PDB file of C-alpha atoms in Angstrom:
ATOM      1  CA  MET A 165     -82.711 -88.648  37.852  1.00 82.00           C
ATOM      2  CA  SER A 166     -80.329 -90.612  35.590  1.00 87.00           C
ATOM      3  CA  ASP A 167     -78.433 -89.192  32.628  1.00 95.00           C
ATOM      4  CA  THR A 168     -75.312 -89.718  30.552  1.00 96.00           C
ATOM      5  CA  ALA A 169     -72.408 -87.291  30.639  1.00 98.00           C
ATOM      6  CA  ARG A 170     -68.740 -86.894  29.795  1.00 98.00           C
ATOM      7  CA  ILE A 171     -66.024 -86.317  32.353  1.00 98.00           C
ATOM      8  CA  THR A 172     -64.381 -82.996  31.506  1.00 97.00           C
ATOM      9  CA  ALA A 173     -62.047 -82.791  34.501  1.00 96.00           C
ATOM     10  CA  SER A 174     -60.577 -85.353  36.861  1.00 93.00           C
ATOM     11  CA  TYR A 175     -59.368 -84.433  40.340  1.00 90.00           C
ATOM     12  CA  GLY A 176     -58.600 -87.875  41.729  1.00 81.00           C
ATOM     13  CA  ARG A 177     -61.838 -88.912  43.442  1.00 85.00           C
ATOM     14  CA  HIS A 178     -63.799 -85.894  42.248  1.00 92.00           C
ATOM     15  CA  TYR A 179     -64.837 -85.004  38.732  1.00 96.00           C
ATOM     16  CA  THR A 180     -66.585 -82.415  36.616  1.00 97.00           C
ATOM     17  CA  VAL A 181     -69.108 -83.946  34.212  1.00 98.00           C
ATOM     18  CA  ARG A 182     -71.132 -82.408  31.409  1.00 97.00           C
ATOM     19  CA  THR A 183     -74.320 -83.818  29.946  1.00 97.00           C
ATOM     20  CA  GLU A 184     -75.198 -83.725  26.255  1.00 93.00           C
ATOM     21  CA  SER A 185     -77.519 -80.806  26.985  1.00 94.00           C
ATOM     22  CA  GLY A 186     -74.571 -78.829  28.388  1.00 95.00           C
ATOM     23  CA  GLN A 187     -75.412 -79.074  32.100  1.00 96.00           C
ATOM     24  CA  THR A 188     -72.331 -79.453  34.299  1.00 97.00           C
ATOM     25  CA  TYR A 189     -72.105 -81.104  37.704  1.00 97.00           C
ATOM     26  CA  THR A 190     -69.522 -81.770  40.339  1.00 97.00           C
ATOM     27  CA  ALA A 191     -69.471 -85.545  40.611  1.00 96.00           C
ATOM     28  CA  THR A 192     -68.109 -88.251  42.851  1.00 94.00           C
ATOM     29  CA  ALA A 193     -67.779 -91.948  42.192  1.00 91.00           C
ATOM     30  CA  ARG A 194     -70.019 -94.458  43.901  1.00 84.00           C
ATOM     31  CA  GLY A 195     -68.165 -96.254  46.669  1.00 80.00           C
ATOM     32  CA  LYS A 196     -64.382 -96.089  46.484  1.00 76.00           C
ATOM     33  CA  ARG A 197     -64.071 -96.432  42.721  1.00 79.00           C
ATOM     34  CA  VAL A 198     -61.319 -94.388  41.116  1.00 78.00           C
ATOM     35  CA  ASP A 199     -61.249 -96.087  37.719  1.00 89.00           C
ATOM     36  CA  PHE A 200     -62.688 -93.150  35.795  1.00 94.00           C
ATOM     37  CA  ALA A 201     -60.712 -90.782  33.587  1.00 95.00           C
ATOM     38  CA  CYS A 202     -61.108 -87.437  31.867  1.00 97.00           C
ATOM     39  CA  GLY A 203     -62.881 -88.135  28.599  1.00 97.00           C
ATOM     40  CA  ASP A 204     -64.940 -91.024  29.944  1.00 97.00           C
ATOM     41  CA  ARG A 205     -68.608 -91.166  28.994  1.00 97.00           C
ATOM     42  CA  VAL A 206     -70.496 -92.123  32.127  1.00 97.00           C
ATOM     43  CA  HIS A 207     -73.892 -92.865  33.594  1.00 96.00           C
ATOM     44  CA  ILE A 208     -74.718 -90.417  36.374  1.00 97.00           C
ATOM     45  CA  GLU A 209     -77.413 -89.990  38.998  1.00 96.00           C
ATOM     46  CA  VAL A 210     -78.216 -86.308  39.457  1.00 96.00           C
ATOM     47  CA  GLN A 211     -78.491 -85.380  43.126  1.00 95.00           C
ATOM     48  CA  ASN A 212     -79.385 -81.706  42.759  1.00 94.00           C
ATOM     49  CA  GLY A 213     -78.637 -78.754  40.513  1.00 93.00           C
ATOM     50  CA  GLU A 214     -74.902 -78.957  41.162  1.00 95.00           C
ATOM     51  CA  GLN A 215     -73.995 -82.484  42.211  1.00 96.00           C
ATOM     52  CA  ALA A 216     -74.135 -85.962  40.708  1.00 97.00           C
ATOM     53  CA  VAL A 217     -72.878 -89.474  41.387  1.00 96.00           C
ATOM     54  CA  ILE A 218     -71.108 -91.526  38.722  1.00 96.00           C
ATOM     55  CA  ARG A 219     -72.459 -95.064  38.497  1.00 94.00           C
ATOM     56  CA  ASP A 220     -70.289 -96.546  35.732  1.00 93.00           C
ATOM     57  CA  PHE A 221     -68.692 -95.738  32.397  1.00 94.00           C
ATOM     58  CA  LEU A 222     -69.778 -96.564  28.884  1.00 96.00           C
ATOM     59  CA  PRO A 223     -67.500 -98.728  26.694  1.00 96.00           C
ATOM     60  CA  ARG A 224     -64.260 -96.933  25.854  1.00 96.00           C
ATOM     61  CA  ARG A 225     -62.780 -96.727  22.391  1.00 96.00           C
ATOM     62  CA  SER A 226     -59.356 -96.032  23.905  1.00 96.00           C
ATOM     63  CA  LEU A 227     -57.654 -95.622  27.267  1.00 95.00           C
ATOM     64  CA  LEU A 228     -54.319 -93.953  27.905  1.00 95.00           C
ATOM     65  CA  TYR A 229     -52.736 -94.815  31.213  1.00 91.00           C
ATOM     66  CA  ARG A 230     -49.477 -95.582  32.931  1.00 91.00           C
ATOM     67  CA  GLN A 231     -48.649 -98.199  35.502  1.00 91.00           C
ATOM     68  CA  ASP A 232     -45.619 -98.933  37.630  1.00 85.00           C
ATOM     69  CA  ALA A 233     -45.051-101.836  40.004  1.00 74.00           C
ATOM     70  CA  TRP A 234     -47.288-100.272  42.651  1.00 77.00           C
ATOM     71  CA  ARG A 235     -50.144 -98.384  41.097  1.00 83.00           C
ATOM     72  CA  THR A 236     -52.067 -97.545  37.960  1.00 88.00           C
ATOM     73  CA  LYS A 237     -52.730 -93.960  36.896  1.00 89.00           C
ATOM     74  CA  LEU A 238     -55.439 -93.324  34.312  1.00 92.00           C
ATOM     75  CA  ILE A 239     -54.603 -90.352  32.077  1.00 94.00           C
ATOM     76  CA  ALA A 240     -57.511 -90.023  29.632  1.00 96.00           C
ATOM     77  CA  ALA A 241     -60.207 -92.081  27.950  1.00 97.00           C
ATOM     78  CA  ASN A 242     -61.743 -91.986  24.474  1.00 98.00           C
ATOM     79  CA  VAL A 243     -58.907 -89.962  22.992  1.00 98.00           C
ATOM     80  CA  ASP A 244     -58.102 -90.246  19.294  1.00 98.00           C
ATOM     81  CA  GLN A 245     -54.753 -88.504  19.307  1.00 98.00           C
ATOM     82  CA  LEU A 246     -51.806 -88.080  21.647  1.00 98.00           C
ATOM     83  CA  PHE A 247     -49.614 -85.009  21.183  1.00 98.00           C
ATOM     84  CA  ILE A 248     -46.353 -85.451  23.052  1.00 98.00           C
ATOM     85  CA  VAL A 249     -45.194 -81.907  23.742  1.00 97.00           C
ATOM     86  CA  THR A 250     -41.458 -81.529  24.117  1.00 97.00           C
ATOM     87  CA  ALA A 251     -38.873 -78.763  23.985  1.00 97.00           C
ATOM     88  CA  ALA A 252     -35.128 -78.312  24.282  1.00 97.00           C
ATOM     89  CA  VAL A 253     -35.545 -76.397  27.563  1.00 96.00           C
ATOM     90  CA  PRO A 254     -35.914 -77.631  30.260  1.00 93.00           C
ATOM     91  CA  SER A 255     -33.829 -80.745  29.592  1.00 94.00           C
ATOM     92  CA  PRO A 256     -36.048 -83.093  27.572  1.00 96.00           C
ATOM     93  CA  SER A 257     -36.343 -86.802  28.353  1.00 96.00           C
ATOM     94  CA  GLU A 258     -36.030 -89.040  25.326  1.00 96.00           C
ATOM     95  CA  MET A 259     -36.918 -91.971  27.567  1.00 96.00           C
ATOM     96  CA  LEU A 260     -40.261 -90.400  28.451  1.00 96.00           C
ATOM     97  CA  LEU A 261     -40.920 -89.739  24.766  1.00 97.00           C
ATOM     98  CA  GLN A 262     -40.221 -93.361  23.854  1.00 97.00           C
ATOM     99  CA  ARG A 263     -42.399 -94.668  26.661  1.00 97.00           C
ATOM    100  CA  ALA A 264     -45.309 -92.422  25.710  1.00 96.00           C
ATOM    101  CA  LEU A 265     -45.044 -93.597  22.103  1.00 97.00           C
ATOM    102  CA  LEU A 266     -45.190 -97.225  23.262  1.00 97.00           C
ATOM    103  CA  ALA A 267     -48.281 -96.483  25.360  1.00 96.00           C
ATOM    104  CA  ALA A 268     -49.952 -94.834  22.381  1.00 97.00           C
ATOM    105  CA  GLU A 269     -49.160 -97.808  20.137  1.00 97.00           C
ATOM    106  CA  ALA A 270     -50.521-100.222  22.745  1.00 95.00           C
ATOM    107  CA  GLY A 271     -53.660 -98.130  23.204  1.00 94.00           C
ATOM    108  CA  GLY A 272     -54.396 -97.756  19.510  1.00 95.00           C
ATOM    109  CA  ILE A 273     -54.005 -93.974  19.758  1.00 97.00           C
ATOM    110  CA  GLU A 274     -52.430 -91.951  16.946  1.00 98.00           C
ATOM    111  CA  ALA A 275     -49.308 -90.203  18.212  1.00 98.00           C
ATOM    112  CA  PHE A 276     -47.811 -86.857  17.189  1.00 98.00           C
ATOM    113  CA  ILE A 277     -44.686 -85.108  18.426  1.00 98.00           C
ATOM    114  CA  VAL A 278     -44.799 -81.368  19.071  1.00 98.00           C
ATOM    115  CA  LEU A 279     -41.475 -79.571  19.248  1.00 98.00           C
ATOM    116  CA  ASN A 280     -42.297 -76.396  21.141  1.00 98.00           C
ATOM    117  CA  LYS A 281     -40.154 -73.316  21.802  1.00 96.00           C
ATOM    118  CA  THR A 282     -38.547 -73.427  18.369  1.00 96.00           C
ATOM    119  CA  ASP A 283     -37.391 -69.838  18.926  1.00 95.00           C
ATOM    120  CA  LEU A 284     -34.765 -71.106  21.384  1.00 95.00           C
ATOM    121  CA  PRO A 285     -31.257 -71.697  19.983  1.00 95.00           C
ATOM    122  CA  GLU A 286     -31.069 -75.050  21.778  1.00 95.00           C
ATOM    123  CA  SER A 287     -33.934 -76.385  19.652  1.00 97.00           C
ATOM    124  CA  ALA A 288     -31.837 -77.271  16.620  1.00 97.00           C
ATOM    125  CA  ALA A 289     -29.930 -80.112  18.284  1.00 97.00           C
ATOM    126  CA  TRP A 290     -33.085 -81.572  19.833  1.00 97.00           C
ATOM    127  CA  ARG A 291     -34.842 -81.329  16.497  1.00 97.00           C
ATOM    128  CA  GLU A 292     -32.109 -83.490  14.967  1.00 97.00           C
ATOM    129  CA  LYS A 293     -32.737 -86.210  17.563  1.00 97.00           C
ATOM    130  CA  LEU A 294     -36.470 -86.090  16.985  1.00 98.00           C
ATOM    131  CA  ALA A 295     -35.944 -86.667  13.259  1.00 98.00           C
ATOM    132  CA  PHE A 296     -35.465 -90.383  14.004  1.00 98.00           C
ATOM    133  CA  TYR A 297     -39.013 -90.654  15.376  1.00 98.00           C
ATOM    134  CA  GLU A 298     -40.361 -88.647  12.475  1.00 98.00           C
ATOM    135  CA  ASP A 299     -38.721 -91.203  10.165  1.00 97.00           C
ATOM    136  CA  LEU A 300     -40.564 -93.937  12.076  1.00 97.00           C
ATOM    137  CA  GLY A 301     -43.836 -92.364  10.947  1.00 97.00           C
ATOM    138  CA  TYR A 302     -44.750 -90.095  13.857  1.00 98.00           C
ATOM    139  CA  PRO A 303     -45.723 -86.656  12.475  1.00 98.00           C
ATOM    140  CA  LEU A 304     -43.713 -83.815  13.984  1.00 98.00           C
ATOM    141  CA  ALA A 305     -44.986 -80.264  14.334  1.00 98.00           C
ATOM    142  CA  ALA A 306     -42.450 -77.555  15.172  1.00 97.00           C
ATOM    143  CA  VAL A 307     -44.047 -74.539  16.845  1.00 97.00           C
ATOM    144  CA  SER A 308     -43.521 -71.653  19.201  1.00 95.00           C
ATOM    145  CA  ALA A 309     -46.576 -71.492  21.463  1.00 92.00           C
ATOM    146  CA  LEU A 310     -46.703 -67.696  21.592  1.00 88.00           C
ATOM    147  CA  GLU A 311     -46.196 -67.234  17.853  1.00 93.00           C
ATOM    148  CA  ASN A 312     -47.737 -69.978  15.710  1.00 94.00           C
ATOM    149  CA  ALA A 313     -49.733 -72.419  17.852  1.00 95.00           C
ATOM    150  CA  GLU A 314     -52.510 -72.108  15.277  1.00 96.00           C
ATOM    151  CA  THR A 315     -50.576 -74.425  12.966  1.00 96.00           C
ATOM    152  CA  LEU A 316     -51.726 -77.267  15.239  1.00 97.00           C
ATOM    153  CA  ARG A 317     -55.431 -76.549  14.818  1.00 97.00           C
ATOM    154  CA  PRO A 318     -55.934 -78.510  11.573  1.00 97.00           C
ATOM    155  CA  LEU A 319     -54.383 -81.554  13.247  1.00 97.00           C
ATOM    156  CA  LEU A 320     -56.823 -81.263  16.164  1.00 98.00           C
ATOM    157  CA  GLN A 321     -59.941 -80.838  14.043  1.00 97.00           C
ATOM    158  CA  GLY A 322     -62.717 -83.374  14.553  1.00 97.00           C
ATOM    159  CA  CYS A 323     -60.894 -85.333  17.258  1.00 97.00           C
ATOM    160  CA  THR A 324     -60.426 -85.657  20.986  1.00 98.00           C
ATOM    161  CA  SER A 325     -56.736 -85.003  21.570  1.00 98.00           C
ATOM    162  CA  ILE A 326     -54.473 -84.816  24.609  1.00 98.00           C
ATOM    163  CA  PHE A 327     -51.318 -82.801  25.266  1.00 97.00           C
ATOM    164  CA  LEU A 328     -48.860 -84.848  27.334  1.00 97.00           C
ATOM    165  CA  GLY A 329     -45.269 -84.343  28.372  1.00 96.00           C
ATOM    166  CA  GLN A 330     -42.850 -83.159  31.010  1.00 95.00           C
ATOM    167  CA  SER A 331     -43.545 -80.103  33.092  1.00 93.00           C
ATOM    168  CA  GLY A 332     -42.353 -76.846  31.598  1.00 93.00           C
ATOM    169  CA  MET A 333     -42.651 -77.921  27.966  1.00 95.00           C
ATOM    170  CA  GLY A 334     -45.476 -75.471  27.276  1.00 94.00           C
ATOM    171  CA  LYS A 335     -48.554 -77.701  27.144  1.00 95.00           C
ATOM    172  CA  SER A 336     -50.754 -75.205  28.937  1.00 92.00           C
ATOM    173  CA  THR A 337     -49.325 -72.255  27.010  1.00 93.00           C
ATOM    174  CA  LEU A 338     -50.194 -74.046  23.782  1.00 96.00           C
ATOM    175  CA  THR A 339     -53.660 -74.800  25.137  1.00 95.00           C
ATOM    176  CA  ASN A 340     -54.248 -71.152  26.029  1.00 94.00           C
ATOM    177  CA  ALA A 341     -53.023 -69.997  22.631  1.00 95.00           C
ATOM    178  CA  LEU A 342     -55.454 -72.331  20.881  1.00 96.00           C
ATOM    179  CA  LEU A 343     -58.341 -71.315  23.141  1.00 94.00           C
ATOM    180  CA  GLY A 344     -57.582 -67.624  22.868  1.00 88.00           C
ATOM    181  CA  GLY A 345     -57.354 -66.875  26.569  1.00 70.00           C
ATOM    182  CA  GLU A 346     -55.930 -67.749  29.954  1.00 58.00           C
ATOM    183  CA  HIS A 347     -57.803 -70.983  30.587  1.00 62.00           C
ATOM    184  CA  ALA A 348     -55.022 -73.308  31.669  1.00 56.00           C
ATOM    185  CA  ARG A 349     -52.577 -72.425  34.412  1.00 48.00           C
ATOM    186  CA  THR A 350     -49.026 -71.792  33.284  1.00 42.00           C
ATOM    187  CA  GLY A 351     -45.811 -71.296  35.173  1.00 39.00           C
ATOM    188  CA  GLY A 352     -42.144 -70.523  34.785  1.00 37.00           C
ATOM    189  CA  LEU A 353     -39.143 -72.767  35.088  1.00 32.00           C
ATOM    190  CA  SER A 354     -37.258 -73.813  38.183  1.00 31.00           C
ATOM    191  CA  ALA A 355     -33.634 -73.111  37.308  1.00 33.00           C
ATOM    192  CA  ALA A 356     -32.356 -75.070  40.297  1.00 33.00           C
ATOM    193  CA  LEU A 357     -34.167 -78.205  39.216  1.00 33.00           C
ATOM    194  CA  ASP A 358     -33.960 -77.549  35.474  1.00 34.00           C
ATOM    195  CA  SER A 359     -37.606 -78.522  35.281  1.00 36.00           C
ATOM    196  CA  GLY A 360     -40.931 -76.865  34.832  1.00 38.00           C
ATOM    197  CA  LYS A 361     -43.087 -75.874  37.755  1.00 41.00           C
ATOM    198  CA  HIS A 362     -46.095 -78.117  38.086  1.00 38.00           C
ATOM    199  CA  THR A 363     -48.987 -75.841  37.188  1.00 49.00           C
ATOM    200  CA  THR A 364     -51.565 -78.195  35.674  1.00 52.00           C
ATOM    201  CA  THR A 365     -52.634 -80.375  38.576  1.00 62.00           C
ATOM    202  CA  HIS A 366     -55.423 -82.333  36.921  1.00 86.00           C
ATOM    203  CA  ALA A 367     -56.581 -83.433  33.500  1.00 92.00           C
ATOM    204  CA  GLN A 368     -58.930 -80.867  31.975  1.00 95.00           C
ATOM    205  CA  MET A 369     -60.894 -81.044  28.731  1.00 97.00           C
ATOM    206  CA  TYR A 370     -61.525 -77.936  26.648  1.00 96.00           C
ATOM    207  CA  ASP A 371     -63.797 -77.376  23.642  1.00 96.00           C
ATOM    208  CA  LEU A 372     -61.882 -76.249  20.576  1.00 95.00           C
ATOM    209  CA  ALA A 373     -64.922 -76.562  18.310  1.00 93.00           C
ATOM    210  CA  ALA A 374     -68.236 -78.391  18.252  1.00 92.00           C
ATOM    211  CA  ASP A 375     -66.468 -81.607  17.258  1.00 94.00           C
ATOM    212  CA  SER A 376     -62.948 -80.953  18.561  1.00 97.00           C
ATOM    213  CA  PHE A 377     -61.798 -81.424  22.159  1.00 97.00           C
ATOM    214  CA  LEU A 378     -58.422 -80.947  23.801  1.00 97.00           C
ATOM    215  CA  ILE A 379     -57.255 -82.404  27.121  1.00 97.00           C
ATOM    216  CA  ASP A 380     -54.411 -80.668  28.946  1.00 95.00           C
ATOM    217  CA  SER A 381     -52.698 -83.034  31.396  1.00 92.00           C
ATOM    218  CA  PRO A 382     -50.344 -82.631  34.363  1.00 91.00           C
ATOM    219  CA  GLY A 383     -46.623 -82.786  33.650  1.00 91.00           C
ATOM    220  CA  LEU A 384     -44.960 -86.176  33.822  1.00 90.00           C
ATOM    221  CA  GLN A 385     -41.451 -87.147  34.819  1.00 87.00           C
ATOM    222  CA  GLU A 386     -41.938 -90.909  34.484  1.00 88.00           C
ATOM    223  CA  PHE A 387     -44.174 -93.204  32.448  1.00 93.00           C
ATOM    224  CA  GLY A 388     -44.562 -96.738  33.811  1.00 93.00           C
ATOM    225  CA  LEU A 389     -45.485 -99.434  31.298  1.00 95.00           C
ATOM    226  CA  HIS A 390     -46.284-102.351  33.589  1.00 94.00           C
ATOM    227  CA  HIS A 391     -49.686-102.726  31.934  1.00 93.00           C
ATOM    228  CA  LEU A 392     -47.966-104.027  28.784  1.00 94.00           C
ATOM    229  CA  ASP A 393     -47.031-107.651  28.111  1.00 94.00           C
ATOM    230  CA  ALA A 394     -43.359-108.266  27.353  1.00 91.00           C
ATOM    231  CA  ALA A 395     -44.347-110.780  24.680  1.00 91.00           C
ATOM    232  CA  ASP A 396     -46.171-108.034  22.756  1.00 94.00           C
ATOM    233  CA  LEU A 397     -43.502-105.336  22.879  1.00 96.00           C
ATOM    234  CA  LEU A 398     -42.079-105.780  19.386  1.00 96.00           C
ATOM    235  CA  GLN A 399     -45.389-104.882  17.783  1.00 97.00           C
ATOM    236  CA  TYR A 400     -45.277-101.461  19.477  1.00 98.00           C
ATOM    237  CA  PHE A 401     -41.910-100.605  17.844  1.00 98.00           C
ATOM    238  CA  PRO A 402     -42.465 -99.486  14.232  1.00 97.00           C
ATOM    239  CA  ASP A 403     -38.795-100.161  13.476  1.00 97.00           C
ATOM    240  CA  LEU A 404     -38.779-103.646  15.032  1.00 97.00           C
ATOM    241  CA  ARG A 405     -42.122-105.084  13.947  1.00 96.00           C
ATOM    242  CA  HIS A 406     -40.581-106.826  10.962  1.00 97.00           C
ATOM    243  CA  LEU A 407     -38.624-109.005  13.406  1.00 97.00           C
ATOM    244  CA  ILE A 408     -41.706-110.497  15.093  1.00 97.00           C
ATOM    245  CA  GLY A 409     -41.506-114.281  15.083  1.00 95.00           C
ATOM    246  CA  ARG A 410     -37.921-114.403  13.824  1.00 96.00           C
ATOM    247  CA  CYS A 411     -36.190-115.104  17.151  1.00 95.00           C
ATOM    248  CA  ARG A 412     -35.392-118.777  17.820  1.00 96.00           C
ATOM    249  CA  PHE A 413     -37.262-118.713  21.130  1.00 93.00           C
ATOM    250  CA  HIS A 414     -40.804-117.362  21.413  1.00 88.00           C
ATOM    251  CA  ASN A 415     -40.082-115.932  24.881  1.00 86.00           C
ATOM    252  CA  CYS A 416     -36.801-114.318  23.862  1.00 90.00           C
ATOM    253  CA  THR A 417     -35.700-111.467  26.108  1.00 89.00           C
ATOM    254  CA  HIS A 418     -33.341-110.221  23.382  1.00 93.00           C
ATOM    255  CA  ARG A 419     -30.295-110.431  25.619  1.00 90.00           C
ATOM    256  CA  LYS A 420     -28.276-113.662  25.742  1.00 89.00           C
ATOM    257  CA  GLU A 421     -30.472-116.109  23.857  1.00 93.00           C
ATOM    258  CA  PRO A 422     -28.937-117.680  20.740  1.00 96.00           C
ATOM    259  CA  GLY A 423     -30.702-116.978  17.479  1.00 96.00           C
ATOM    260  CA  CYS A 424     -32.107-113.597  18.592  1.00 96.00           C
ATOM    261  CA  ALA A 425     -33.130-111.762  15.433  1.00 97.00           C
ATOM    262  CA  VAL A 426     -33.292-108.412  17.242  1.00 97.00           C
ATOM    263  CA  LYS A 427     -29.712-108.628  18.500  1.00 97.00           C
ATOM    264  CA  GLN A 428     -28.526-109.694  15.080  1.00 97.00           C
ATOM    265  CA  ALA A 429     -30.308-106.727  13.504  1.00 97.00           C
ATOM    266  CA  ALA A 430     -28.633-104.354  15.965  1.00 97.00           C
ATOM    267  CA  GLU A 431     -25.198-105.873  15.404  1.00 97.00           C
ATOM    268  CA  SER A 432     -25.583-105.552  11.645  1.00 97.00           C
ATOM    269  CA  GLY A 433     -26.849-101.964  11.847  1.00 97.00           C
ATOM    270  CA  VAL A 434     -30.339-102.734  10.538  1.00 97.00           C
ATOM    271  CA  ILE A 435     -31.783-101.223  13.732  1.00 97.00           C
ATOM    272  CA  LYS A 436     -30.304 -98.704  16.142  1.00 97.00           C
ATOM    273  CA  ALA A 437     -28.464-100.184  19.122  1.00 97.00           C
ATOM    274  CA  ASP A 438     -30.191 -97.612  21.333  1.00 97.00           C
ATOM    275  CA  ARG A 439     -33.550 -99.105  20.403  1.00 97.00           C
ATOM    276  CA  LEU A 440     -32.388-102.586  21.377  1.00 97.00           C
ATOM    277  CA  ASN A 441     -31.199-101.166  24.706  1.00 97.00           C
ATOM    278  CA  PHE A 442     -34.592 -99.549  25.240  1.00 97.00           C
ATOM    279  CA  LEU A 443     -36.396-102.787  24.355  1.00 97.00           C
ATOM    280  CA  GLN A 444     -34.203-104.719  26.786  1.00 95.00           C
ATOM    281  CA  ARG A 445     -34.852-102.204  29.538  1.00 94.00           C
ATOM    282  CA  ILE A 446     -38.629-102.380  29.155  1.00 95.00           C
ATOM    283  CA  THR A 447     -38.531-106.180  28.831  1.00 92.00           C
ATOM    284  CA  ASP A 448     -36.542-106.398  32.095  1.00 90.00           C
ATOM    285  CA  GLU A 449     -39.061-104.154  33.839  1.00 91.00           C
ATOM    286  CA  LEU A 450     -42.011-106.225  32.699  1.00 90.00           C
ATOM    287  CA  THR A 451     -40.466-109.593  33.500  1.00 85.00           C
ATOM    288  CA  ALA A 452     -38.880-108.698  36.845  1.00 80.00           C
ATOM    289  CA  LYS A 453     -40.230-110.798  39.685  1.00 62.00           C
ATOM    290  CA  PRO A 454     -41.781-108.777  42.529  1.00 58.00           C
ATOM    291  CA  TYR A 455     -40.179-109.112  45.891  1.00 50.00           C
TER     292      TYR A 455
END
């Protein structure tokens, strides 16, 4: 029997799918396909009361994924909003934040920044750094998961959203607070590594309301952007878009070329030098020749 369903959990080669009637199945992909993601709407062949096979996916309205020089990792499909959850403890990665924002821009996904653990004294300094991204137009919500997670609910209403970020930032604690129970696994911090323990091992979708869905994702330490084209990068920087087409050379790497509008803007203080450095770093990664 054939049916359509949505992937509500992804475990690598195995999935949990749910049909529109609410029936759930444990599903595998036909053949060796692994190009399905949590949030995908798929065609399935029901095998029995518990198992199904995924044939293919329906057209996606968005796809969030990361890719390095060796492999591609799908994160979630058909999401409307990306909430990058960060905190002052453990040590936050501004590089990961910037990369996730680029991926959201490239994927046409609205991005939010969540500053969690605002009760910690270290939060003030990190909040000051995040103000730059708020000025770029990314909404910032400051919360303490165990106290006022509910302030996020209006932002999640009517959408499929995903919590993404480093381990230990409180994604699963926020998820549990919004769901009103212990649904997502949570863990403490590893003091020796100054990082969170990896507790969420797979992407899992939860129902917040009839029309609101939340995906909790495993913690990330890196976010490869090899799926992007270096020639398109400027359009993913809200603060650099106005410089598109103003460099003398169309394939400018924004390093040593004469007539580089981006370098000139950095030298004159129109843009932050750190943003030029980040652009150069990503450009180098995307244009590096494989060995």
